[in-house]
XYZ file of C-alpha atoms in Angstrom:
399
model
C 50.243 104.331 118.358
C 51.523 100.777 118.276
C 54.291 99.709 115.919
C 53.662 96.713 113.722
C 56.327 94.101 113.129
C 56.037 92.143 109.904
C 57.663 88.702 109.885
C 60.429 88.546 107.278
C 58.928 85.407 105.749
C 55.790 87.404 104.866
C 57.642 90.087 102.934
C 57.622 89.580 99.147
C 61.054 88.746 97.736
C 61.279 91.827 95.507
C 60.396 94.080 98.472
C 63.022 92.419 100.631
C 65.651 93.133 97.967
C 64.531 96.756 97.870
C 64.850 97.076 101.649
C 68.307 95.518 101.639
C 69.542 97.748 98.810
C 68.163 100.874 100.477
C 69.695 99.903 103.796
C 73.066 99.143 102.251
C 73.196 102.420 100.348
C 71.873 104.826 102.936
C 74.602 105.133 105.612
C 74.257 108.907 105.613
C 75.726 109.142 102.099
C 78.951 107.466 103.151
C 80.570 104.948 100.811
C 81.850 101.731 102.327
C 84.620 101.384 99.746
C 86.331 104.392 101.322
C 86.797 102.648 104.637
C 89.935 100.636 105.321
C 89.489 96.923 104.736
C 90.811 93.784 106.386
C 94.142 92.665 104.935
C 94.730 89.015 104.067
C 97.995 88.862 105.989
C 100.351 85.920 105.712
C 103.241 84.871 107.947
C 106.087 83.651 105.735
C 108.579 83.574 108.575
C 110.122 86.926 107.671
C 109.333 90.593 107.264
C 110.902 93.141 104.933
C 112.724 96.349 105.815
C 114.789 98.903 103.894
C 118.419 99.967 103.977
C 118.978 103.547 102.759
C 122.324 104.239 101.090
C 123.650 107.427 99.505
C 125.019 106.879 96.009
C 128.071 108.426 94.375
C 127.507 112.071 93.520
C 127.330 112.776 89.782
C 128.343 116.305 88.893
C 126.331 117.951 86.137
C 126.867 120.994 83.934
C 124.265 123.602 82.873
C 123.771 121.753 79.559
C 122.539 118.720 81.485
C 119.791 120.606 83.295
C 116.256 119.819 82.104
C 112.995 121.380 83.195
C 110.159 118.977 84.012
C 112.521 116.072 83.580
C 111.309 112.534 82.857
C 113.156 109.368 83.884
C 113.468 105.651 83.233
C 115.927 103.095 84.641
C 117.719 100.145 83.037
C 119.331 97.327 85.031
C 122.282 95.691 83.285
C 125.434 93.847 84.453
C 124.747 94.546 88.140
C 124.424 98.261 87.450
C 121.694 100.865 87.067
C 121.490 103.378 84.225
C 119.011 106.233 84.298
C 117.877 107.955 81.120
C 116.778 111.545 81.648
C 114.953 113.730 79.158
C 112.174 116.319 79.316
C 109.128 117.234 77.303
C 110.643 120.629 76.509
C 114.025 119.333 75.348
C 115.265 116.955 72.651
C 118.441 116.266 74.605
C 118.911 113.214 76.790
C 121.454 112.112 79.368
C 122.315 108.596 80.525
C 123.723 108.302 84.043
C 125.870 105.402 85.278
C 124.630 105.173 88.843
C 127.075 102.703 90.419
C 130.141 104.407 88.985
C 128.847 107.918 89.601
C 129.384 109.083 86.036
C 127.605 110.480 82.984
C 127.685 107.778 80.336
C 126.286 109.836 77.480
C 124.711 113.210 76.691
C 123.316 113.842 73.226
C 120.367 115.066 71.182
C 117.639 112.902 69.738
C 117.750 112.820 65.960
C 114.106 113.563 65.278
C 112.091 116.359 63.696
C 109.542 116.190 66.501
C 109.314 119.298 68.648
C 109.069 117.460 71.951
C 109.296 113.908 73.237
C 107.674 112.315 76.213
C 108.125 109.692 78.881
C 111.024 107.257 78.210
C 111.074 103.494 78.666
C 114.699 102.292 78.930
C 114.691 98.650 77.804
C 118.281 98.382 76.498
C 120.974 100.557 74.948
C 119.473 99.739 71.553
C 115.883 100.293 72.657
C 114.905 103.480 74.449
C 111.244 104.156 73.741
C 109.927 107.710 73.905
C 106.220 108.456 73.936
C 104.630 111.013 71.644
C 101.261 110.950 73.392
C 99.453 113.674 71.455
C 100.340 111.951 68.183
C 99.774 108.421 69.547
C 103.298 107.365 68.616
C 106.252 105.554 70.115
C 109.734 106.197 68.794
C 112.521 103.733 69.594
C 115.966 105.312 69.799
C 119.340 103.794 70.566
C 121.753 105.302 73.086
C 123.304 107.420 70.309
C 119.963 109.155 69.831
C 119.336 107.553 66.411
C 115.806 106.456 65.507
C 115.547 102.682 65.188
C 111.775 102.336 64.890
C 108.639 104.439 64.521
C 105.494 102.904 66.001
C 102.367 104.738 64.880
C 99.269 103.969 66.959
C 97.088 106.736 65.549
C 94.960 104.278 63.538
C 94.106 102.102 66.554
C 90.650 102.159 68.097
C 88.976 100.400 71.013
C 85.365 99.311 70.817
C 84.204 101.594 73.643
C 85.926 104.739 72.329
C 83.844 107.699 71.197
C 83.958 108.908 67.632
C 87.088 110.960 66.989
C 88.881 109.914 70.188
C 92.615 109.279 69.694
C 94.240 106.103 70.924
C 95.670 107.127 74.264
C 99.179 107.081 75.664
C 99.954 108.567 79.047
C 102.881 110.897 79.526
C 104.712 112.644 82.351
C 103.287 110.422 85.070
C 104.119 107.064 86.590
C 100.865 105.572 85.367
C 102.317 106.109 81.892
C 105.091 103.522 82.261
C 105.170 100.989 79.420
C 105.878 97.465 80.659
C 107.719 95.448 78.010
C 107.343 91.671 77.719
C 108.683 88.915 75.479
C 111.751 90.879 74.338
C 109.663 93.739 73.034
C 107.001 91.769 71.193
C 104.394 92.680 73.822
C 103.736 95.874 75.752
C 101.344 96.474 78.642
C 100.283 99.996 79.551
C 97.463 102.157 80.876
C 95.247 103.552 78.156
C 94.621 107.288 78.446
C 91.174 108.326 77.201
C 91.983 111.990 76.674
C 88.319 112.931 77.146
C 87.815 110.510 80.058
C 85.724 112.925 82.099
C 83.278 113.560 79.246
C 82.316 109.946 78.642
C 78.611 109.334 79.309
C 79.352 106.013 81.048
C 82.868 105.765 82.446
C 82.254 102.238 83.731
C 82.584 101.017 80.122
C 86.134 102.341 79.831
C 88.756 99.602 80.014
C 92.038 101.065 81.153
C 94.609 98.272 80.618
C 95.982 97.459 77.158
C 98.225 94.645 75.934
C 99.747 95.675 72.616
C 101.818 93.985 69.894
C 104.152 96.586 68.317
C 105.333 94.191 65.586
C 101.852 93.950 64.069
C 100.523 97.243 65.479
C 97.517 95.542 67.033
C 95.806 95.563 70.410
C 95.920 92.035 71.825
C 93.512 92.777 74.650
C 91.816 95.644 76.460
C 90.520 94.943 79.951
C 90.353 96.164 83.521
C 86.747 97.282 83.452
C 85.726 98.387 86.913
C 84.026 101.306 88.550
C 86.362 104.145 89.417
C 84.724 105.644 92.465
C 86.229 109.080 91.937
C 84.217 109.427 88.735
C 81.088 109.498 90.867
C 82.038 113.050 91.781
C 81.013 116.215 89.973
C 84.545 117.540 89.519
C 87.446 116.240 87.507
C 90.310 115.137 89.757
C 93.996 114.936 88.768
C 95.230 111.935 86.803
C 97.230 110.674 89.773
C 93.869 109.866 91.428
C 92.141 108.557 88.302
C 94.293 105.943 86.554
C 95.859 102.712 87.852
C 99.503 101.834 88.368
C 100.583 98.514 86.852
C 103.144 95.785 87.486
C 103.704 92.713 85.310
C 105.158 89.416 86.455
C 104.963 86.295 84.337
C 101.558 86.048 82.711
C 99.836 88.357 85.181
C 99.340 92.084 85.517
C 98.726 93.683 88.916
C 96.709 96.904 89.073
C 96.720 99.392 91.948
C 94.190 102.208 91.813
C 95.113 105.353 93.768
C 91.821 105.561 95.662
C 91.094 101.900 96.258
C 92.357 99.670 99.068
C 92.245 96.596 96.810
C 94.903 95.313 94.391
C 93.678 93.503 91.267
C 95.376 90.575 89.494
C 94.566 89.817 85.846
C 95.578 86.895 83.646
C 97.149 88.243 80.444
C 96.223 85.071 78.544
C 92.512 85.452 79.226
C 92.186 89.122 80.261
C 90.175 87.848 83.212
C 90.344 89.089 86.789
C 91.690 86.110 88.737
C 92.011 87.678 92.161
C 91.538 90.880 94.112
C 92.421 91.452 97.707
C 92.746 94.114 100.342
C 96.347 95.364 100.438
C 95.715 98.436 102.540
C 97.789 100.743 104.686
C 97.324 101.224 108.415
C 98.067 104.884 107.652
C 94.893 105.293 105.577
C 91.823 104.756 107.707
C 89.511 106.288 105.132
C 89.901 107.496 101.565
C 88.458 110.873 100.488
C 84.881 111.209 99.272
C 84.225 112.223 95.656
C 83.777 115.965 95.235
C 80.265 117.355 94.851
C 78.932 120.526 93.243
C 78.311 121.959 96.689
C 82.018 122.200 97.494
C 83.859 125.455 97.028
C 87.166 126.226 95.368
C 89.118 125.927 98.606
C 87.707 122.451 99.215
C 88.798 121.404 95.731
C 92.299 122.676 96.460
C 92.318 120.895 99.818
C 91.379 117.635 98.098
C 94.418 117.850 95.841
C 96.912 118.716 98.558
C 95.478 116.700 101.441
C 94.180 113.384 100.125
C 96.017 110.187 101.013
C 96.334 107.733 98.132
C 98.140 104.640 96.859
C 101.007 105.093 94.408
C 102.935 102.813 92.120
C 103.001 99.029 92.478
C 106.150 97.106 91.496
C 107.599 93.620 91.322
C 111.098 93.130 92.783
C 112.708 90.085 91.206
C 115.475 89.652 93.788
C 112.929 89.117 96.555
C 110.120 87.656 94.429
C 107.799 90.151 96.133
C 105.720 93.210 95.286
C 105.528 96.640 96.893
C 102.798 99.279 96.859
C 103.639 102.873 97.693
C 101.467 104.778 100.172
C 101.181 108.576 100.301
C 99.938 109.498 103.767
C 97.480 112.257 104.480
C 99.649 115.341 105.027
C 99.907 116.790 108.489
C 99.353 120.507 108.988
C 103.120 121.028 108.753
C 103.289 119.027 105.526
C 100.606 121.225 103.943
C 103.000 124.129 104.402
C 106.158 122.264 103.368
C 106.256 119.145 101.163
C 109.443 118.172 103.003
C 107.174 116.936 105.795
C 105.190 114.464 103.668
C 105.257 110.912 105.028
C 105.331 107.670 103.037
C 105.246 103.920 103.540
C 105.583 100.730 101.483
C 103.246 97.756 101.564
C 105.005 94.440 100.861
C 102.917 91.575 99.463
C 103.307 88.370 97.471
C 101.890 87.094 94.181
C 98.771 85.827 95.937
C 98.045 89.375 97.191
C 98.807 88.460 100.804
C 100.185 91.378 102.789
C 103.489 90.635 104.521
C 104.163 93.941 106.265
C 104.191 97.720 105.912
C 107.466 99.683 106.006
C 107.440 103.228 107.361
C 109.641 105.406 105.107
C 109.528 108.754 106.886
C 109.828 111.973 104.896
C 113.433 112.173 103.718
C 113.100 111.525 99.996
C 110.843 112.248 97.021
C 108.841 109.054 96.570
C 106.645 110.588 93.873
C 109.671 110.148 91.560
C 110.811 106.711 92.776
C 112.311 104.354 90.163
C 111.821 100.668 90.939
C 114.667 98.164 90.518
C 114.828 94.427 91.204
C 116.104 94.932 94.762
C 114.368 98.157 95.777
C 114.160 101.779 94.638
C 116.293 104.682 93.410
C 115.172 108.104 94.640
C 116.033 111.775 94.606
C 116.578 113.311 98.009
C 113.910 115.824 98.886
C 115.094 118.241 101.506
C 118.367 116.918 102.869
C 120.209 115.844 99.699
C 123.404 117.742 100.462
C 124.032 117.819 96.723
C 122.662 121.145 95.585
C 121.868 121.919 91.954
C 125.319 120.915 90.687
C 124.653 117.191 91.040
C 122.231 114.677 89.578
C 119.168 114.511 91.799
C 118.856 110.689 92.011
C 121.264 109.991 94.813
C 119.688 107.463 97.196
C 119.162 103.718 97.007
C 116.591 101.934 99.164
C 117.434 98.246 99.318
C 114.644 95.888 100.364
C 115.987 93.486 102.981
C 114.321 90.363 104.352
C 114.528 90.122 108.155
């Protein structure tokens, strides 16, 4: 039997489109977005490294201990102050990091049973999230309520009937980024019933909010989250973006996406997206299907590489993107073996270099500052339980 070759010019246009779409989507069920992409690297005449320094030990008492603690950092007068609370405690502690001291320990003067993730803007403005009630409460450093911000009456046009306005809590994607001296806030919206939406591509995950008028200025960031193509819900750390704000732009980093996205806050438009990928992630994990068993679901959660928080560092005028490497067999047994790296890039989304961080410290709890990061030691802290866990400073250094 002889094969017949049809000249491309004789194929109807609609049929050609069909062939191209089928060809592009077949690939044995593999998704091209999972593969590593080509970085838009730029040579600025320097690279960036890190200098790891141990901070002064801060001794704590049993009253300072908090289960499932939540943290936020304030930079003021060439110093760092960390506010620590927990969702199961109404007490808070403020640590003076450069002087190695506890600045204040007190209780929040509120009738609420629990409080959530803090945002430490100033000593007069420490915002605590009440995510279930869609509220923000602004305390001062004496624990006194200065402002109640009730978001429970807010709705977004894509939200389903009865859905509450969403605030994240207890995760880095829940950070509230404050602009214009508190008159604007940018954060990730949390659709509490995200996985039950009939069309998740309609969900817009980034919100700019005006607390003075209690209005949503804009809601944007509509894009396809590839993990939602799966048949199983995956943890929030794989689902929602991390955000950084600089000037009039917000930068979004999705955990399972090699690209970084840049939006204009004045127009809510996507102005740029670019590959800012790690050489340590050759391929991202496939969405889970109904055919996988329980063990495969567990393996996904403990073994998947992903991209973490993205931050702007004012002292260097550069951004970083955290990379969680795929755990080795040893790391699956002990989290002390997990490896990390940092991608350094500029405002135009050009990659400068990647910094290997090793496995010494707990980067899942990193707090970004203008010159680098503050971290708790993971397995070699030397502090024990009698000292505050944030005890290392990673300074970003141009070379």
